[in-house]
């Protein structure tokens, strides 16, 4: 039987423990999860795609069931290219739901053969977003315990006055 693959797409600017939580939960259902960094031309990112790839690769370690990649253009085209059957997204709070529903329905309209799966994050990650991590770090606050070690190191490089 073909391995069941899911793509976990996002900006990952930077990856947080919330994203990693969703990836590991996804592995209970799928044989393989591909963490795929999408390029959103409308977003002004702190990290380059190369920096994001390096941080994610270091954070997931040597797990043969997790792949790390990046893509340009439509997510559904990428999903078909890697032969995945699912898109994995995380839900934190009710406010995520509206945007996630729009995205899932648009992706279905673009490509009917892929399903979007939503998983609930751990209670501890409910308030964690890449934006709040960057904002806190830029203002000098500690984000220890909310992001993997590789991200902490990179944030410290960008914001040397950040507490660790
Ligand atoms: P985007 O910029 O497309 O929202 P993100 O990288 O912020 O991409 O998020 C990618 C996915 O990870 C989304 O499904 C988002 O809901 C989920 N996610 C982000 N932060 C968390 C978290 N703390 N817990 C669970 N899921 C999360």
Coordinates of C-alpha atoms and ligand atoms in Angstrom, one line a residue:
X1 CA 0.0 0.0 0.0
X2 CA 1.1 3.5 -0.8
X3 CA 2.2 5.5 2.3
X4 CA -0.4 8.1 3.3
X5 CA 1.2 11.6 3.1
X6 CA 0.0 14.9 4.4
X7 CA 1.4 18.3 3.8
X8 CA 1.6 20.8 6.7
X9 CA 1.9 24.1 4.9
X10 CA 2.6 27.5 6.4
X11 CA 4.8 30.5 6.6
X12 CA 6.8 29.2 9.6
X13 CA 8.3 32.6 10.2
X14 CA 9.5 31.0 12.5
X15 CA 8.3 27.5 13.3
X16 CA 7.0 27.2 16.9
X17 CA 6.2 24.4 19.3
X18 CA 2.6 24.8 18.2
X19 CA 3.4 23.8 14.6
X20 CA 5.6 20.9 15.8
X21 CA 2.7 19.7 18.0
X22 CA 0.4 19.5 15.0
X23 CA 3.1 17.7 13.0
X24 CA 3.5 15.0 15.7
X25 CA -0.2 14.6 16.1
X26 CA -0.5 14.2 12.4
X27 CA 1.9 11.3 12.5
X28 CA -0.8 9.3 14.4
X29 CA -2.9 9.4 11.3
X30 CA -0.5 9.7 8.3
X31 CA 2.6 7.7 7.5
X32 CA 4.5 10.8 6.5
X33 CA 4.1 14.6 7.1
X34 CA 5.8 17.1 4.8
X35 CA 6.4 20.4 6.4
X36 CA 6.1 22.8 3.4
X37 CA 7.1 26.4 3.6
X38 CA 5.0 28.4 1.3
X39 CA 6.0 31.7 -0.2
X40 CA 3.5 34.4 0.4
X41 CA 4.4 37.5 -1.6
X42 CA 2.0 39.6 0.5
X43 CA 3.9 38.8 3.7
X44 CA 7.0 40.6 4.9
X45 CA 9.0 37.8 6.6
X46 CA 11.7 38.1 9.2
X47 CA 13.5 34.9 8.0
X48 CA 14.5 33.8 4.5
X49 CA 13.3 30.5 3.2
X50 CA 16.8 29.1 3.6
X51 CA 16.9 30.1 7.3
X52 CA 13.4 28.6 7.8
X53 CA 14.4 25.3 6.2
X54 CA 17.6 25.1 8.4
X55 CA 15.7 25.9 11.6
X56 CA 12.9 23.3 10.8
X57 CA 15.4 20.6 9.8
X58 CA 17.3 21.0 13.0
X59 CA 14.1 21.1 15.1
X60 CA 12.6 17.8 13.7
X61 CA 15.9 16.0 13.7
X62 CA 16.3 12.6 12.0
X63 CA 12.8 11.4 11.7
X64 CA 12.2 9.4 8.4
X65 CA 8.5 10.1 8.7
X66 CA 9.0 13.9 8.5
X67 CA 10.1 15.8 5.4
X68 CA 10.9 19.5 5.1
X69 CA 10.5 21.4 1.9
X70 CA 9.4 24.7 0.4
X71 CA 7.2 25.6 -2.5
X72 CA 6.1 28.5 -4.7
X73 CA 2.7 29.0 -6.1
X74 CA -0.4 27.1 -5.3
X75 CA -0.5 24.7 -2.4
X76 CA -2.8 22.3 -4.3
X77 CA -0.2 22.1 -7.1
X78 CA 2.4 21.2 -4.6
X79 CA 0.1 18.6 -2.9
X80 CA -0.4 16.9 -6.3
X81 CA 3.3 17.0 -7.1
X82 CA 4.3 15.2 -3.9
X83 CA 1.3 12.8 -4.1
X84 CA -0.2 13.7 -0.8
X85 CA -3.8 13.0 0.1
X86 CA -4.2 15.5 3.0
X87 CA -3.5 19.0 4.1
X88 CA -2.8 19.3 7.8
X89 CA -3.7 22.5 9.6
X90 CA -3.8 23.4 13.3
X91 CA -6.6 25.1 15.1
X92 CA -6.0 27.2 18.2
X93 CA -8.9 29.4 18.8
X94 CA -12.3 30.0 17.3
X95 CA -10.9 33.0 15.4
X96 CA -8.6 30.6 13.4
X97 CA -11.7 28.8 12.2
X98 CA -13.1 31.4 9.8
X99 CA -9.9 31.9 7.8
X100 CA -9.1 28.1 7.9
X101 CA -12.6 27.3 6.5
X102 CA -12.1 29.8 3.7
X103 CA -8.7 28.4 2.8
X104 CA -10.0 24.8 3.0
X105 CA -12.9 25.5 0.7
X106 CA -10.8 27.5 -1.8
X107 CA -8.3 24.6 -1.9
X108 CA -11.1 22.1 -2.5
X109 CA -12.5 24.3 -5.3
X110 CA -9.0 24.4 -6.9
X111 CA -8.5 20.6 -6.4
X112 CA -11.3 18.4 -5.3
X113 CA -9.3 15.4 -4.5
X114 CA -7.5 16.7 -1.4
X115 CA -9.0 16.8 2.1
X116 CA -8.0 19.3 4.8
X117 CA -7.6 17.9 8.3
X118 CA -7.7 20.1 11.4
X119 CA -6.1 19.1 14.6
X120 CA -6.4 20.8 18.0
X121 CA -3.2 22.0 19.4
X122 CA -2.1 21.3 23.0
X123 CA -3.5 23.6 25.6
X124 CA 0.0 25.1 26.2
X125 CA 0.2 26.2 22.6
X126 CA -3.2 27.9 22.4
X127 CA -1.8 31.4 22.5
X128 CA 1.4 30.8 20.5
X129 CA 1.7 32.3 17.0
X130 CA 4.8 33.2 14.9
X131 CA 3.7 36.8 15.1
X132 CA 3.6 36.9 19.0
X133 CA 6.9 35.1 19.1
X134 CA 8.6 37.7 16.8
X135 CA 6.9 40.7 18.6
X136 CA 8.0 39.5 22.0
X137 CA 11.5 38.7 20.9
X138 CA 11.9 42.0 19.1
X139 CA 10.9 43.8 22.3
X140 CA 13.4 41.8 24.3
X141 CA 11.1 39.3 26.0
X142 CA 11.9 35.6 26.6
X143 CA 10.1 33.1 24.3
X144 CA 11.9 30.1 25.8
X145 CA 9.8 27.0 25.9
X146 CA 7.6 28.2 23.1
X147 CA 9.9 27.6 20.2
X148 CA 12.6 24.9 19.4
X149 CA 16.2 25.6 20.5
X150 CA 17.3 26.2 16.8
X151 CA 14.7 29.0 16.6
X152 CA 15.8 30.5 19.9
X153 CA 19.4 30.7 18.7
X154 CA 18.4 32.4 15.4
X155 CA 16.1 34.9 17.2
X156 CA 18.9 35.8 19.6
X157 CA 21.0 36.6 16.5
X158 CA 18.4 38.9 15.1
X159 CA 17.5 40.5 18.5
X160 CA 20.7 40.3 20.7
X161 CA 18.9 42.1 23.6
X162 CA 16.3 39.3 23.8
X163 CA 16.2 37.6 27.2
X164 CA 16.7 33.8 27.1
Ligands
LIG1 P1 0.0 30.9 7.9 O1 0.9 32.1 7.7 O2 -0.4 30.3 6.6 O3 -1.1 31.1 8.9 P2 1.5 29.7 9.9 O4 2.9 29.2 9.7 O5 1.3 30.8 10.8 O6 1.0 29.9 8.4 O7 0.6 28.5 10.3 C1 0.5 27.2 9.6 C2 -0.5 26.3 10.3 O8 -0.1 26.1 11.6 C3 -1.9 26.9 10.4 O9 -2.8 25.8 10.3 C4 -2.0 27.4 11.8 O10 -3.3 27.4 12.3 C5 -1.1 26.4 12.5 N1 -0.6 26.9 13.8 C6 0.1 28.0 13.9 N2 0.5 28.2 15.3 C7 -0.1 27.1 15.9 C8 -0.2 26.7 17.3 N3 0.3 27.4 18.3 N4 -0.8 25.6 17.5 C9 -1.4 24.9 16.6 N5 -1.4 25.2 15.3 C10 -0.7 26.3 14.9

